[in-house]
Amino acid sequence: MAVRPGVKYASLALAGAGAAAVVAVWSYREPIARDAINGYLESRDVTASYDIRAIETRRQRLENIRIGDPKNPDLTADWAEIDVGPSMTGLTVRAVRAGGVRLHGRLVDGTLSLGALDRLLPKSTGAPFRLPDIDLSLEDARLRFDTPFGQLGGKLDGQGNLQGGFEGKLALVAPRLARDATCGATNVTVYGDLSVVGRRPTFKGPVRFSEFACGKMSGKAADIGLDSSIAKDMADWRGKGAVRLLSSAMP
């Protein structure tokens, strides 16, 4: 069956128009992505700034990221790459890689708050907490946590899936951690291996401090070899440790 010239030219015109539309959308992918990101941030009432360096079909790269109060942001990062993939509900995040991260958190009434980032997290459904099925890679991630017991500073490097396979190094330091004026420890350091096995975060390494005092008990130069894991829902933990003291005193 012969194709009439009019139909042929119309088909070619439609194909050309479709190709032009695709090229146009691709050419404007950065402002489209920026509008989408800004719209999402505004809907969550979150202040942020960033530079878009790459927008691809399944990968986006942002640099110079700042989230939260510009004068005192809750998170900054030199760069971050996000991989997305199809899911039953559309697109979902498959992997996150980031470098030069600086994160500020607070422990309030037993709950960890990340400031403006809290508003970007999925709303609670009442189901037990679970680590997301995401591949995470961190380079030079620095952490600061303000707690009722004192301020903690730390560093985390690692990579792998957060439901199983993540492996990294965690270091924490605190000039002083104290329950109250009569019970605490000074020059606290933690350094060891952080991993996720069967959805359970696991830590293995030494916890050290120079001095501690609690009531009538006191000691110096403690070294606690800790091997522990946290439950899948973060509700409890289990572990074991061996304690070595340079000196101790008790009534």
mmCIF file of C-alpha atoms in Angstrom:
data_model
loop_
_atom_site.group_PDB
_atom_site.id
_atom_site.type_symbol
_atom_site.label_atom_id
_atom_site.label_comp_id
_atom_site.label_asym_id
_atom_site.label_seq_id
_atom_site.Cartn_x
_atom_site.Cartn_y
_atom_site.Cartn_z
ATOM 1 C CA MET A 1 0.000 0.000 0.000
ATOM 2 C CA ALA A 2 1.512 3.317 -1.047
ATOM 3 C CA VAL A 3 1.783 6.168 1.410
ATOM 4 C CA ARG A 4 0.349 9.379 0.101
ATOM 5 C CA PRO A 5 2.854 12.278 -0.014
ATOM 6 C CA GLY A 6 0.713 14.410 2.308
ATOM 7 C CA VAL A 7 0.635 11.721 5.002
ATOM 8 C CA LYS A 8 4.345 11.091 4.562
ATOM 9 C CA TYR A 9 5.262 14.745 4.976
ATOM 10 C CA ALA A 10 2.890 15.138 7.923
ATOM 11 C CA SER A 11 4.534 12.166 9.681
ATOM 12 C CA LEU A 12 7.973 13.615 9.065
ATOM 13 C CA ALA A 13 6.808 16.984 10.366
ATOM 14 C CA LEU A 14 5.415 15.399 13.535
ATOM 15 C CA ALA A 15 8.632 13.436 14.062
ATOM 16 C CA GLY A 16 10.669 16.586 13.551
ATOM 17 C CA ALA A 17 8.474 18.499 15.989
ATOM 18 C CA GLY A 18 8.835 15.724 18.564
ATOM 19 C CA ALA A 19 12.612 15.721 18.193
ATOM 20 C CA ALA A 20 12.692 19.502 18.503
ATOM 21 C CA ALA A 21 10.600 19.309 21.676
ATOM 22 C CA VAL A 22 12.988 16.757 23.172
ATOM 23 C CA VAL A 23 15.983 18.950 22.290
ATOM 24 C CA ALA A 24 14.249 21.995 23.753
ATOM 25 C CA VAL A 25 13.430 20.221 27.014
ATOM 26 C CA TRP A 26 16.998 18.879 27.255
ATOM 27 C CA SER A 27 18.436 22.317 26.563
ATOM 28 C CA TYR A 28 16.381 23.759 29.412
ATOM 29 C CA ARG A 29 16.943 20.823 31.777
ATOM 30 C CA GLU A 30 18.894 22.941 34.285
ATOM 31 C CA PRO A 31 16.226 25.622 34.849
ATOM 32 C CA ILE A 32 13.565 22.890 34.903
ATOM 33 C CA ALA A 33 15.530 20.966 37.537
ATOM 34 C CA ARG A 34 16.198 24.138 39.509
ATOM 35 C CA ASP A 35 12.492 25.024 39.493
ATOM 36 C CA ALA A 36 11.625 21.508 40.670
ATOM 37 C CA ILE A 37 14.208 21.574 43.483
ATOM 38 C CA ASN A 38 13.275 25.097 44.572
ATOM 39 C CA GLY A 39 9.579 24.206 44.518
ATOM 40 C CA TYR A 40 10.200 21.179 46.720
ATOM 41 C CA LEU A 41 12.301 23.210 49.178
ATOM 42 C CA GLU A 42 9.719 25.986 49.335
ATOM 43 C CA SER A 43 6.931 23.474 49.957
ATOM 44 C CA ARG A 44 8.883 22.264 53.008
ATOM 45 C CA ASP A 45 9.788 25.814 54.129
ATOM 46 C CA VAL A 46 13.522 25.072 53.830
ATOM 47 C CA THR A 47 16.140 27.680 52.946
ATOM 48 C CA ALA A 48 18.945 26.351 50.745
ATOM 49 C CA SER A 49 21.483 27.365 48.122
ATOM 50 C CA TYR A 50 23.424 25.255 45.619
ATOM 51 C CA ASP A 51 25.039 25.192 42.186
ATOM 52 C CA ILE A 52 23.885 22.697 39.549
ATOM 53 C CA ARG A 53 26.896 21.161 37.770
ATOM 54 C CA ALA A 54 25.324 18.225 35.931
ATOM 55 C CA ILE A 55 21.805 17.096 35.095
ATOM 56 C CA GLU A 56 21.604 13.736 33.375
ATOM 57 C CA THR A 57 18.857 11.173 32.920
ATOM 58 C CA ARG A 58 19.689 9.331 36.123
ATOM 59 C CA ARG A 59 22.366 11.456 37.786
ATOM 60 C CA GLN A 60 22.444 14.955 39.199
ATOM 61 C CA ARG A 61 25.482 16.731 40.639
ATOM 62 C CA LEU A 62 25.151 19.712 42.975
ATOM 63 C CA GLU A 63 27.992 21.755 44.451
ATOM 64 C CA ASN A 64 28.401 24.411 47.146
ATOM 65 C CA ILE A 65 25.341 23.138 49.019
ATOM 66 C CA ARG A 66 24.001 24.993 52.064
ATOM 67 C CA ILE A 67 20.782 24.000 53.870
ATOM 68 C CA GLY A 68 19.242 25.948 56.734
ATOM 69 C CA ASP A 69 19.991 29.390 58.138
ATOM 70 C CA PRO A 70 22.596 30.952 55.781
ATOM 71 C CA LYS A 71 24.482 32.341 58.814
ATOM 72 C CA ASN A 72 24.486 28.999 60.637
ATOM 73 C CA PRO A 73 23.485 26.198 58.214
ATOM 74 C CA ASP A 74 22.502 22.749 59.435
ATOM 75 C CA LEU A 75 24.301 21.126 56.504
ATOM 76 C CA THR A 76 26.907 22.161 53.975
ATOM 77 C CA ALA A 77 28.653 20.039 51.354
ATOM 78 C CA ASP A 78 31.299 20.701 48.731
ATOM 79 C CA TRP A 79 29.462 18.408 46.330
ATOM 80 C CA ALA A 80 26.815 15.715 46.103
ATOM 81 C CA GLU A 81 25.757 13.313 43.355
ATOM 82 C CA ILE A 82 22.332 11.697 43.391
ATOM 83 C CA ASP A 83 21.388 8.668 41.283
ATOM 84 C CA VAL A 84 17.698 8.021 40.652
ATOM 85 C CA GLY A 85 15.866 5.058 39.149
ATOM 86 C CA PRO A 86 12.326 3.913 38.357
ATOM 87 C CA SER A 87 10.023 2.573 41.059
ATOM 88 C CA MET A 88 6.362 1.640 41.437
ATOM 89 C CA THR A 89 5.549 5.252 42.345
ATOM 90 C CA GLY A 90 7.814 6.989 39.820
ATOM 91 C CA LEU A 91 11.453 7.873 40.441
ATOM 92 C CA THR A 92 13.283 7.046 43.646
ATOM 93 C CA VAL A 93 16.774 7.787 44.975
ATOM 94 C CA ARG A 94 19.109 4.846 44.441
ATOM 95 C CA ALA A 95 22.466 6.247 45.534
ATOM 96 C CA VAL A 96 23.974 9.324 47.148
ATOM 97 C CA ARG A 97 27.647 10.282 47.001
ATOM 98 C CA ALA A 98 28.917 13.362 48.813
ATOM 99 C CA GLY A 99 32.160 15.033 49.834
ATOM 100 C CA GLY A 100 33.132 17.757 52.262
ATOM 101 C CA VAL A 101 29.933 17.343 54.274
ATOM 102 C CA ARG A 102 29.448 19.344 57.465
ATOM 103 C CA LEU A 103 26.396 18.329 59.524
ATOM 104 C CA HIS A 104 25.055 19.903 62.724
ATOM 105 C CA GLY A 105 22.631 17.911 64.854
ATOM 106 C CA ARG A 106 21.048 18.242 68.283
ATOM 107 C CA LEU A 107 19.823 15.667 70.769
ATOM 108 C CA VAL A 108 16.620 17.027 72.317
ATOM 109 C CA ASP A 109 14.565 14.977 74.801
ATOM 110 C CA GLY A 110 16.146 11.785 73.500
ATOM 111 C CA THR A 111 15.362 12.598 69.857
ATOM 112 C CA LEU A 112 17.964 13.544 67.252
ATOM 113 C CA SER A 113 17.133 16.711 65.315
ATOM 114 C CA LEU A 114 18.950 17.858 62.176
ATOM 115 C CA GLY A 115 17.329 21.270 62.040
ATOM 116 C CA ALA A 116 15.966 22.232 58.628
ATOM 117 C CA LEU A 117 16.777 18.739 57.326
ATOM 118 C CA ASP A 118 14.021 17.328 59.549
ATOM 119 C CA ARG A 119 11.467 18.955 57.229
ATOM 120 C CA LEU A 120 12.967 17.172 54.209
ATOM 121 C CA LEU A 121 12.586 13.699 55.710
ATOM 122 C CA PRO A 122 9.508 11.579 54.905
ATOM 123 C CA LYS A 123 6.649 12.026 57.338
ATOM 124 C CA SER A 124 6.306 9.297 59.928
ATOM 125 C CA THR A 125 3.713 6.634 59.136
ATOM 126 C CA GLY A 126 3.844 5.133 62.617
ATOM 127 C CA ALA A 127 5.782 2.127 61.325
ATOM 128 C CA PRO A 128 9.098 1.212 62.999
ATOM 129 C CA PHE A 129 12.107 3.130 61.686
ATOM 130 C CA ARG A 130 14.140 1.428 58.962
ATOM 131 C CA LEU A 131 17.306 2.510 57.222
ATOM 132 C CA PRO A 132 16.585 3.339 53.556
ATOM 133 C CA ASP A 133 17.610 1.069 50.688
ATOM 134 C CA ILE A 134 20.213 3.530 49.387
ATOM 135 C CA ASP A 135 23.867 3.199 48.450
ATOM 136 C CA LEU A 136 25.723 5.889 50.387
ATOM 137 C CA SER A 137 29.278 7.087 49.856
ATOM 138 C CA LEU A 138 30.815 9.760 52.096
ATOM 139 C CA GLU A 139 34.200 11.456 51.795
ATOM 140 C CA ASP A 140 35.369 13.691 54.630
ATOM 141 C CA ALA A 141 31.993 13.989 56.353
ATOM 142 C CA ARG A 142 32.302 15.975 59.590
ATOM 143 C CA LEU A 143 29.626 15.890 62.277
ATOM 144 C CA ARG A 144 28.760 18.053 65.274
ATOM 145 C CA PHE A 145 26.125 17.048 67.807
ATOM 146 C CA ASP A 146 24.947 19.167 70.719
ATOM 147 C CA THR A 147 23.615 16.966 73.515
ATOM 148 C CA PRO A 148 22.549 17.487 77.143
ATOM 149 C CA PHE A 149 25.746 15.634 78.090
ATOM 150 C CA GLY A 150 28.148 17.791 76.066
ATOM 151 C CA GLN A 151 29.171 18.504 72.491
ATOM 152 C CA LEU A 152 30.382 15.710 70.210
ATOM 153 C CA GLY A 153 32.485 16.211 67.110
ATOM 154 C CA GLY A 154 33.123 13.475 64.590
ATOM 155 C CA LYS A 155 34.160 12.288 61.171
ATOM 156 C CA LEU A 156 32.721 9.526 58.990
ATOM 157 C CA ASP A 157 34.060 8.037 55.761
ATOM 158 C CA GLY A 158 32.519 4.985 54.134
ATOM 159 C CA GLN A 159 30.407 3.489 51.414
ATOM 160 C CA GLY A 160 27.828 0.784 50.817
ATOM 161 C CA ASN A 161 24.110 0.073 51.102
ATOM 162 C CA LEU A 162 22.464 1.321 54.290
ATOM 163 C CA GLN A 163 20.394 -1.855 54.646
ATOM 164 C CA GLY A 164 23.451 -4.094 54.428
ATOM 165 C CA GLY A 165 26.985 -3.755 53.145
ATOM 166 C CA PHE A 166 27.916 -0.257 54.317
ATOM 167 C CA GLU A 167 31.435 -0.110 55.755
ATOM 168 C CA GLY A 168 33.257 2.904 57.076
ATOM 169 C CA LYS A 169 35.401 4.517 59.749
ATOM 170 C CA LEU A 170 33.844 6.562 62.537
ATOM 171 C CA ALA A 171 35.710 8.913 64.867
ATOM 172 C CA LEU A 172 34.131 10.924 67.695
ATOM 173 C CA VAL A 173 35.685 13.316 70.211
ATOM 174 C CA ALA A 174 34.295 15.234 73.175
ATOM 175 C CA PRO A 175 36.176 17.444 75.648
ATOM 176 C CA ARG A 176 33.744 16.350 78.337
ATOM 177 C CA LEU A 177 30.610 14.227 78.559
ATOM 178 C CA ALA A 178 28.689 14.465 81.809
ATOM 179 C CA ARG A 179 25.344 13.386 83.209
ATOM 180 C CA ASP A 180 25.586 16.177 85.793
ATOM 181 C CA ALA A 181 28.193 18.121 87.746
ATOM 182 C CA THR A 182 29.232 15.048 89.753
ATOM 183 C CA CYS A 183 29.269 12.357 87.060
ATOM 184 C CA GLY A 184 31.218 12.604 83.806
ATOM 185 C CA ALA A 185 34.335 11.876 81.743
ATOM 186 C CA THR A 186 36.914 14.096 80.035
ATOM 187 C CA ASN A 187 38.789 13.861 76.718
ATOM 188 C CA VAL A 188 36.480 11.178 75.363
ATOM 189 C CA THR A 189 37.449 9.598 72.022
ATOM 190 C CA VAL A 190 35.803 6.915 69.922
ATOM 191 C CA TYR A 191 37.404 5.384 66.840
ATOM 192 C CA GLY A 192 36.539 2.229 64.959
ATOM 193 C CA ASP A 193 34.680 0.400 62.227
ATOM 194 C CA LEU A 194 31.065 1.279 61.484
ATOM 195 C CA SER A 195 29.117 -1.161 59.308
ATOM 196 C CA VAL A 196 25.575 -2.244 58.560
ATOM 197 C CA VAL A 197 24.848 -5.966 58.741
ATOM 198 C CA GLY A 198 21.303 -7.220 58.238
ATOM 199 C CA ARG A 199 19.954 -3.664 58.656
ATOM 200 C CA ARG A 200 21.674 -3.370 62.026
ATOM 201 C CA PRO A 201 24.325 -0.634 62.399
ATOM 202 C CA THR A 202 27.365 -2.185 64.067
ATOM 203 C CA PHE A 203 30.367 -0.524 65.702
ATOM 204 C CA LYS A 204 33.630 -2.109 66.774
ATOM 205 C CA GLY A 205 36.506 -0.178 68.300
ATOM 206 C CA PRO A 206 37.904 1.466 71.437
ATOM 207 C CA VAL A 207 36.241 4.136 73.573
ATOM 208 C CA ARG A 208 38.808 6.065 75.605
ATOM 209 C CA PHE A 209 38.846 8.895 78.137
ATOM 210 C CA SER A 210 41.502 10.450 80.315
ATOM 211 C CA GLU A 211 39.535 10.753 83.565
ATOM 212 C CA PHE A 212 36.119 9.946 84.912
ATOM 213 C CA ALA A 213 34.313 10.554 88.160
ATOM 214 C CA CYS A 214 30.826 9.581 89.239
ATOM 215 C CA GLY A 215 29.903 10.073 92.852
ATOM 216 C CA LYS A 216 32.603 8.391 94.946
ATOM 217 C CA MET A 217 33.976 6.407 92.008
ATOM 218 C CA SER A 218 36.788 7.715 89.814
ATOM 219 C CA GLY A 219 39.403 6.477 87.384
ATOM 220 C CA LYS A 220 42.032 7.484 84.856
ATOM 221 C CA ALA A 221 43.044 6.466 81.349
ATOM 222 C CA ALA A 222 40.191 4.119 80.564
ATOM 223 C CA ASP A 223 40.130 2.018 77.395
ATOM 224 C CA ILE A 224 36.850 0.246 76.613
ATOM 225 C CA GLY A 225 36.946 -2.208 73.701
ATOM 226 C CA LEU A 226 33.388 -1.978 72.389
ATOM 227 C CA ASP A 227 31.640 -4.392 70.032
ATOM 228 C CA SER A 228 27.983 -3.408 69.660
ATOM 229 C CA SER A 229 25.050 -3.236 67.267
ATOM 230 C CA ILE A 230 21.829 -1.239 67.179
ATOM 231 C CA ALA A 231 18.413 -2.739 66.463
ATOM 232 C CA LYS A 232 16.844 -2.320 63.003
ATOM 233 C CA ASP A 233 14.326 0.164 64.424
ATOM 234 C CA MET A 234 17.004 1.978 66.496
ATOM 235 C CA ALA A 235 14.980 1.216 69.640
ATOM 236 C CA ASP A 236 17.704 -0.695 71.519
ATOM 237 C CA TRP A 237 21.234 -2.006 71.229
ATOM 238 C CA ARG A 238 23.318 -4.925 72.313
ATOM 239 C CA GLY A 239 27.029 -5.409 72.712
ATOM 240 C CA LYS A 240 29.997 -6.299 74.834
ATOM 241 C CA GLY A 241 33.139 -4.556 75.981
ATOM 242 C CA ALA A 242 36.334 -5.046 77.901
ATOM 243 C CA VAL A 243 37.431 -2.250 80.262
ATOM 244 C CA ARG A 244 41.038 -1.402 81.145
ATOM 245 C CA LEU A 245 41.860 1.307 83.729
ATOM 246 C CA LEU A 246 45.234 2.829 84.521
ATOM 247 C CA SER A 247 43.933 3.574 88.009
ATOM 248 C CA SER A 248 40.625 3.585 89.832
ATOM 249 C CA ALA A 249 39.215 4.478 93.216
ATOM 250 C CA MET A 250 36.011 3.688 95.033
ATOM 251 C CA PRO A 251 34.816 3.671 98.638
#
